[in-house]
PDB file of C-alpha atoms and ligand atoms in Angstrom:
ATOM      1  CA  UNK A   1      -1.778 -39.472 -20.723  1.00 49.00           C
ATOM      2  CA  UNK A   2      -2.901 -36.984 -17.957  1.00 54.00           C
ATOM      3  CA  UNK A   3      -2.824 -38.546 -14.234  1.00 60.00           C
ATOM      4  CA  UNK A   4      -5.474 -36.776 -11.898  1.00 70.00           C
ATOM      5  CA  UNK A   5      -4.434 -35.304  -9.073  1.00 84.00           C
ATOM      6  CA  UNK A   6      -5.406 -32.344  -6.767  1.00 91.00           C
ATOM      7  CA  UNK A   7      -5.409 -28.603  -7.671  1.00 90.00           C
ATOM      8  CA  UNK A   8      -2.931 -28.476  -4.597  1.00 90.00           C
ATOM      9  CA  UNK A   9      -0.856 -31.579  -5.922  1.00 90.00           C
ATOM     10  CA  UNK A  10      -0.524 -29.499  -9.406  1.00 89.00           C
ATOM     11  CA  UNK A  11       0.152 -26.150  -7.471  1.00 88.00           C
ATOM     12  CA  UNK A  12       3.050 -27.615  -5.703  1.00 87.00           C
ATOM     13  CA  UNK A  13       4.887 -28.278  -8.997  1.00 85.00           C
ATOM     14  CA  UNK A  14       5.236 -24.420  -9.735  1.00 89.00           C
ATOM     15  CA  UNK A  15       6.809 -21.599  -7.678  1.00 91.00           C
ATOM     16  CA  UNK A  16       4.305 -20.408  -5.460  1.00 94.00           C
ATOM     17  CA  UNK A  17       4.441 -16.494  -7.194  1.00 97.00           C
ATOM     18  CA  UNK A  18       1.793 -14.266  -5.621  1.00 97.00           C
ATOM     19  CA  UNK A  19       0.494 -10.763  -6.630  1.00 98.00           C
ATOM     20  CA  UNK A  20      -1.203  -8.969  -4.389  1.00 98.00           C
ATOM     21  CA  UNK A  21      -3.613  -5.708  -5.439  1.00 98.00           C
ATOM     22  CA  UNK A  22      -4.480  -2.689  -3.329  1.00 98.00           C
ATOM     23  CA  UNK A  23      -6.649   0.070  -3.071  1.00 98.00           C
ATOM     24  CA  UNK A  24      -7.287   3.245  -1.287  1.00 98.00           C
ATOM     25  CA  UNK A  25      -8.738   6.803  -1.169  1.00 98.00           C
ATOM     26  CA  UNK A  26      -9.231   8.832   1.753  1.00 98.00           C
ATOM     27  CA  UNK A  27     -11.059  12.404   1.654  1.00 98.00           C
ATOM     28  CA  UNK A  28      -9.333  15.885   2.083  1.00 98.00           C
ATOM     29  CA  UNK A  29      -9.920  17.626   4.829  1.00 98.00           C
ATOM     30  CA  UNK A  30      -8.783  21.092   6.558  1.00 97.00           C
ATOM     31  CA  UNK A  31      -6.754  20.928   9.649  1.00 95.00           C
ATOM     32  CA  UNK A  32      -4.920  17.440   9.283  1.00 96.00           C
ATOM     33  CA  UNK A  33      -1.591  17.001   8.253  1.00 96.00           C
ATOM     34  CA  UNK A  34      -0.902  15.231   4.868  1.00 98.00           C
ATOM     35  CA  UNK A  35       0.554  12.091   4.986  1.00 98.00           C
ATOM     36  CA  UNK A  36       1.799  10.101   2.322  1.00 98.00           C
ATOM     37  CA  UNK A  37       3.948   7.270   2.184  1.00 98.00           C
ATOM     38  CA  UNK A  38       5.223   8.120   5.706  1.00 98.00           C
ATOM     39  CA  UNK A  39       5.979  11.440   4.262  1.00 98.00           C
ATOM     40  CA  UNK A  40       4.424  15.046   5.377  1.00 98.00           C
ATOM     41  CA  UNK A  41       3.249  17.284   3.043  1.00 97.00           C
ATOM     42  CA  UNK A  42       3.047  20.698   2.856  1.00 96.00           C
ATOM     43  CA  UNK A  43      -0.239  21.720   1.914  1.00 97.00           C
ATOM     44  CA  UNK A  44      -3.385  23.559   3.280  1.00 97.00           C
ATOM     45  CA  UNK A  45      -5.708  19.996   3.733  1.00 97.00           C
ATOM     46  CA  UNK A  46      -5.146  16.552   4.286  1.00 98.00           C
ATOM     47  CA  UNK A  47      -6.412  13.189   4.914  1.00 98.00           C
ATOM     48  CA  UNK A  48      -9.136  12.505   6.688  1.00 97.00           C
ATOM     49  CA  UNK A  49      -9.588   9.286   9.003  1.00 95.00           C
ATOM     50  CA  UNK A  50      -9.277   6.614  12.212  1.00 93.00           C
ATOM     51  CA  UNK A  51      -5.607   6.406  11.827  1.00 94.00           C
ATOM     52  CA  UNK A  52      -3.038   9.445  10.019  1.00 95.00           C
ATOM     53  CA  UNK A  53      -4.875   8.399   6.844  1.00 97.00           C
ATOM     54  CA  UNK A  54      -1.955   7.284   4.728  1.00 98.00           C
ATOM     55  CA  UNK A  55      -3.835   6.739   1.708  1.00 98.00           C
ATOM     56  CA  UNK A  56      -0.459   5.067  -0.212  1.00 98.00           C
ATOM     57  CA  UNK A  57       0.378   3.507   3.120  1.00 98.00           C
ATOM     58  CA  UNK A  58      -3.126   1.647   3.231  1.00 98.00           C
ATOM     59  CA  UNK A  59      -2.903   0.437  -0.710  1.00 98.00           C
ATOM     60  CA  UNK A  60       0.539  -0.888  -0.114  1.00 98.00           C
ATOM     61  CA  UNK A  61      -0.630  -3.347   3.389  1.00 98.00           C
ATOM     62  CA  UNK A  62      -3.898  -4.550   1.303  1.00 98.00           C
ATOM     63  CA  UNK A  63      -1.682  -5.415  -1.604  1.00 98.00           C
ATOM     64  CA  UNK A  64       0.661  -7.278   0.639  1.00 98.00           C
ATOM     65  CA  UNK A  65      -2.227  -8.962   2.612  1.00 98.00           C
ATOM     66  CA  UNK A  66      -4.147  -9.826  -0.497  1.00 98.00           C
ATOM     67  CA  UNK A  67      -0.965 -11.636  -2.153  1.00 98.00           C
ATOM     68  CA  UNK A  68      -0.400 -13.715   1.497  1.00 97.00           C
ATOM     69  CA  UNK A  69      -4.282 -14.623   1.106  1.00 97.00           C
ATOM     70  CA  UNK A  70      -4.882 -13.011   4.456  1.00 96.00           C
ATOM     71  CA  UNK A  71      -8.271 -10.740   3.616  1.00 96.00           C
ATOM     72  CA  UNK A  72      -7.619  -6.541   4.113  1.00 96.00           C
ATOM     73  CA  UNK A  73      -6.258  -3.573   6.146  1.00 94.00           C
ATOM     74  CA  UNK A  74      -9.897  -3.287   8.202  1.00 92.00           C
ATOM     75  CA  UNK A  75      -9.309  -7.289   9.625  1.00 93.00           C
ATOM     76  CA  UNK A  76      -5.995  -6.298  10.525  1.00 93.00           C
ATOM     77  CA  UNK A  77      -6.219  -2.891  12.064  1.00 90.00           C
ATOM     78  CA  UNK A  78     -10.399  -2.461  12.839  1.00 88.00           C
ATOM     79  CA  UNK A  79     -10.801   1.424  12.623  1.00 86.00           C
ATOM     80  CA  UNK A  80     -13.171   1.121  15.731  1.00 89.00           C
ATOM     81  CA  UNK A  81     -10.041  -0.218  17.661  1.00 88.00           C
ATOM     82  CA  UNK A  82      -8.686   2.720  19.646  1.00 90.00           C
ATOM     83  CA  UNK A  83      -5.350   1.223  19.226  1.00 89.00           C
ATOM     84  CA  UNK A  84      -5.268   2.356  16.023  1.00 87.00           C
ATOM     85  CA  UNK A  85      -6.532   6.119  16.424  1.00 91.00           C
ATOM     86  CA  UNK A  86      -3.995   8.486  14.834  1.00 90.00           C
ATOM     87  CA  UNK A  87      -2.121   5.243  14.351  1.00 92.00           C
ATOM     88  CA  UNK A  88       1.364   6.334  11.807  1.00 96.00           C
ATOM     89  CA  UNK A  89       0.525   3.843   8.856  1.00 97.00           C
ATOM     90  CA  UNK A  90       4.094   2.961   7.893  1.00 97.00           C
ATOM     91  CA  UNK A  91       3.984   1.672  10.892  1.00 97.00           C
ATOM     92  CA  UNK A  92       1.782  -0.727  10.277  1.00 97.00           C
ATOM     93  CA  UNK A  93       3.232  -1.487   7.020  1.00 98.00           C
ATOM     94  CA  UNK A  94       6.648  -2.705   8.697  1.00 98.00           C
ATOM     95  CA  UNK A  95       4.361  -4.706  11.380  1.00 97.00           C
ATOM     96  CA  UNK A  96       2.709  -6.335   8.559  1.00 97.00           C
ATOM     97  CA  UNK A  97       5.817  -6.728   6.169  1.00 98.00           C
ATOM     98  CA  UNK A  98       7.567  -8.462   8.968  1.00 97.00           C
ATOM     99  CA  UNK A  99       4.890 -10.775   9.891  1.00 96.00           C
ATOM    100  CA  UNK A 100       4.762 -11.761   6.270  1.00 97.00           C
ATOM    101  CA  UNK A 101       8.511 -11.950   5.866  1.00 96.00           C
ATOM    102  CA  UNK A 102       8.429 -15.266   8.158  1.00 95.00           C
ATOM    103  CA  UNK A 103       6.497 -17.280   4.920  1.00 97.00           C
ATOM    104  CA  UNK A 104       6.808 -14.997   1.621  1.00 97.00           C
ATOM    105  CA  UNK A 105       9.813 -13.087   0.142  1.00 97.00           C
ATOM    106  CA  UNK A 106       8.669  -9.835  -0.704  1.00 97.00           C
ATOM    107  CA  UNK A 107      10.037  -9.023  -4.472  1.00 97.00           C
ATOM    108  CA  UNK A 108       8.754  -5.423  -5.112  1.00 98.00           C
ATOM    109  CA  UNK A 109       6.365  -3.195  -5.392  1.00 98.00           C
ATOM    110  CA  UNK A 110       4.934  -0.850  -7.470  1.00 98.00           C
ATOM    111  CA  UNK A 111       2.860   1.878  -6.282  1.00 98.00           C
ATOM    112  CA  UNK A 112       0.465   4.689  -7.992  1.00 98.00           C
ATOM    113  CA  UNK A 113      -0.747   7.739  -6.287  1.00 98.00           C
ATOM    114  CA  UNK A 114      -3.442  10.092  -7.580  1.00 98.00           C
ATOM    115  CA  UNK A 115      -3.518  13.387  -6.660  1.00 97.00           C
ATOM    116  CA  UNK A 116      -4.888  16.558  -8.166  1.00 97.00           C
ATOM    117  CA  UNK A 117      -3.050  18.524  -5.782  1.00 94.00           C
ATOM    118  CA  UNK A 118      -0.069  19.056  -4.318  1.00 95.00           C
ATOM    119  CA  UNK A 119       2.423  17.685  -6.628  1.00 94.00           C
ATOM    120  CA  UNK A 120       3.995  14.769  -5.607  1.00 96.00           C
ATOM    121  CA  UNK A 121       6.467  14.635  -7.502  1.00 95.00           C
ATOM    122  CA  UNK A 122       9.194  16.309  -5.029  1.00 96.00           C
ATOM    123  CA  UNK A 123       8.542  13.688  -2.354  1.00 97.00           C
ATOM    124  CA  UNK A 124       9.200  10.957  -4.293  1.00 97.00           C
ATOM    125  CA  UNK A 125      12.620   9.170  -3.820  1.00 98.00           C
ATOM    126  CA  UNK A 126      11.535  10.620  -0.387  1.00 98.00           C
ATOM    127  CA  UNK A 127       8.243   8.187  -0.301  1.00 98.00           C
ATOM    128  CA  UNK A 128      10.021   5.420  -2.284  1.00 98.00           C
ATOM    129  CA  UNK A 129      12.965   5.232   0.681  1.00 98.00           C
ATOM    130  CA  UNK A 130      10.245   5.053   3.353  1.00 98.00           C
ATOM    131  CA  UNK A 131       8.804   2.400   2.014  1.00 98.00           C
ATOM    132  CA  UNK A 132      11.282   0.584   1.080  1.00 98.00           C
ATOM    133  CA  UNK A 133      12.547   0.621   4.571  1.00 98.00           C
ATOM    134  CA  UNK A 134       9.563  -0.239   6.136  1.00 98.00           C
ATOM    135  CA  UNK A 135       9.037  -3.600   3.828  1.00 98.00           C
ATOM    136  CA  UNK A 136      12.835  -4.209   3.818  1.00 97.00           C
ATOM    137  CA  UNK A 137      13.378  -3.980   0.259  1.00 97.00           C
ATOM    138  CA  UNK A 138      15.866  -2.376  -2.016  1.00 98.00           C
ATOM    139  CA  UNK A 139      14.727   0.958  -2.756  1.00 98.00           C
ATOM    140  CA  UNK A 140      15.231  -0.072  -6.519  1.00 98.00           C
ATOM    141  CA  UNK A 141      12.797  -2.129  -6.084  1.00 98.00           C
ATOM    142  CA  UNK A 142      10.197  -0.524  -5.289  1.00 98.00           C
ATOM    143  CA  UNK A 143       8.487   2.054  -7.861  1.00 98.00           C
ATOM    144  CA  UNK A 144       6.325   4.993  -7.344  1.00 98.00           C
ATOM    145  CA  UNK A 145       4.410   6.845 -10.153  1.00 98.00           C
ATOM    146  CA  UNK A 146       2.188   9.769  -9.492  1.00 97.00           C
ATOM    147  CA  UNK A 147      -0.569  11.040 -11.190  1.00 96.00           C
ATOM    148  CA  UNK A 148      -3.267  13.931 -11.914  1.00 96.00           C
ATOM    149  CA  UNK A 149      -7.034  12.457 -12.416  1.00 96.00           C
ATOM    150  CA  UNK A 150      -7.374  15.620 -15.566  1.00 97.00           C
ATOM    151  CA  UNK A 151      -9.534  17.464 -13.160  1.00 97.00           C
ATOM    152  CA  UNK A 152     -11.766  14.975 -13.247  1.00 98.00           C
ATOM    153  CA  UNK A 153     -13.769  13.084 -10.902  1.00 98.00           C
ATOM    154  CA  UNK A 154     -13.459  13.272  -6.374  1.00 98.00           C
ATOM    155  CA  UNK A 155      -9.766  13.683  -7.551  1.00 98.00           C
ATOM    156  CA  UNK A 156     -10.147  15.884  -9.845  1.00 98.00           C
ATOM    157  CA  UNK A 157     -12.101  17.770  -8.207  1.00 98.00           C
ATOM    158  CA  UNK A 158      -9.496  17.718  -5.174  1.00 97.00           C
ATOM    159  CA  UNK A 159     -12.063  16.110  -2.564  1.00 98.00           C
ATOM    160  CA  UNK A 160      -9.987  13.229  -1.560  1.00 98.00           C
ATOM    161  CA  UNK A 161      -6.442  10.952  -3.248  1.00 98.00           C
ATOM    162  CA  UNK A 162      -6.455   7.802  -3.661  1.00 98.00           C
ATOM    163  CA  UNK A 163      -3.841   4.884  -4.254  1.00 98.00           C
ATOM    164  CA  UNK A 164      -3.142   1.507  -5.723  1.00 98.00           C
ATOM    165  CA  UNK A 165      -0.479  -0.842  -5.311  1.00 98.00           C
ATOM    166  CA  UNK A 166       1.316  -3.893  -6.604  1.00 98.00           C
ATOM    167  CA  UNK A 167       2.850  -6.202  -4.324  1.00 98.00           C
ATOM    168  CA  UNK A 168       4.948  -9.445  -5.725  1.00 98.00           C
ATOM    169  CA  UNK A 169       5.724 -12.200  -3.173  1.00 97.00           C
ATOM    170  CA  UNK A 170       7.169 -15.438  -3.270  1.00 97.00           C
ATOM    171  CA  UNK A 171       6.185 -18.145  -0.623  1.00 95.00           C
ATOM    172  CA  UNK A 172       9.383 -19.186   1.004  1.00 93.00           C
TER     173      UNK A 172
HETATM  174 MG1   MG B   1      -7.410   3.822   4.328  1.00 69.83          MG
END
């Protein structure tokens, strides 16, 4: 026999597990420093927008404010706020992760960047540290994995990078 009772009332019996998706991409420009994950790039363009453009940066706080329900980066940080001009997007990320650390346990993340060019691949335990400072994780847990777009696509055709991430929390 099945009793009735609320979607909430069900809910409640289960851990409250959240996954939170993110997305990014930002456009290549000359004469702006490249960004990424907190880290700076050498390389002759980079990222183009309202704050330092952090394209991974960016994925990573929509992932974490779409698993805590609480809508994207642009309610958060409005790129017509001059508060945020130039604004350095771990930053952010830390501000966020700590708001979010008061109700959710964050359990990791996994993060993919795409870029055509420069190869990322040198920064990498350099990104994954950043981050996992700024979120307050173990940098074991959190994963990085880097990719070309086969010379395809805005990517490919090394107009702009973009980024997803993965965020697990659990409510507290
Ligand atoms: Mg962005």
């Amino acid at each position: 026999m099945t009793t009735a009772r609320s979607p909430r009332k069900r809910l409640q019996a289960w851990p409250d597990l959240r996954v939170g998706w993110g997305f990014d991409t930002h456009r290549l420009v000359r004469g702006r420093p490249l960004i990424l994950a907190g880290v700076r790039l050498p390389h002759t363009h980079g990222l183009k927008g309202h704050s330092d453009a952090d394209v991974a940066a960016h994925a990573v706080i929509d992932a974490l404010l779409g698993a805590a329900g609480e809508g994207d980066i642009g309610l958060a940080f409005p790129d017509t706020d001059p508060r945020w001009k130039g604004a350095d997007s771990l930053k952010l990320l830390a501000q966020v992760a700590q708001r979010l650390a008061k109700r959710f346990q964050l359990q990791h993340l996994d993060l993919t960047l795409w870029a055509e060019s420069p190869r990322i691949g040198p920064f990498r335990q350099r990104m994954r540290l950043k981050l996992a400072r700024a979120l307050g994780l173990p940098i074991e847990r959190v994963n990085l994995k880097a990719k070309t777009n086969e010379k395809m696509g805005f990517v490919g055709r090394k107009e702009g990078l973009a980024a997803c991430a993965v965020a697990t929390l659990i409510r507290r």
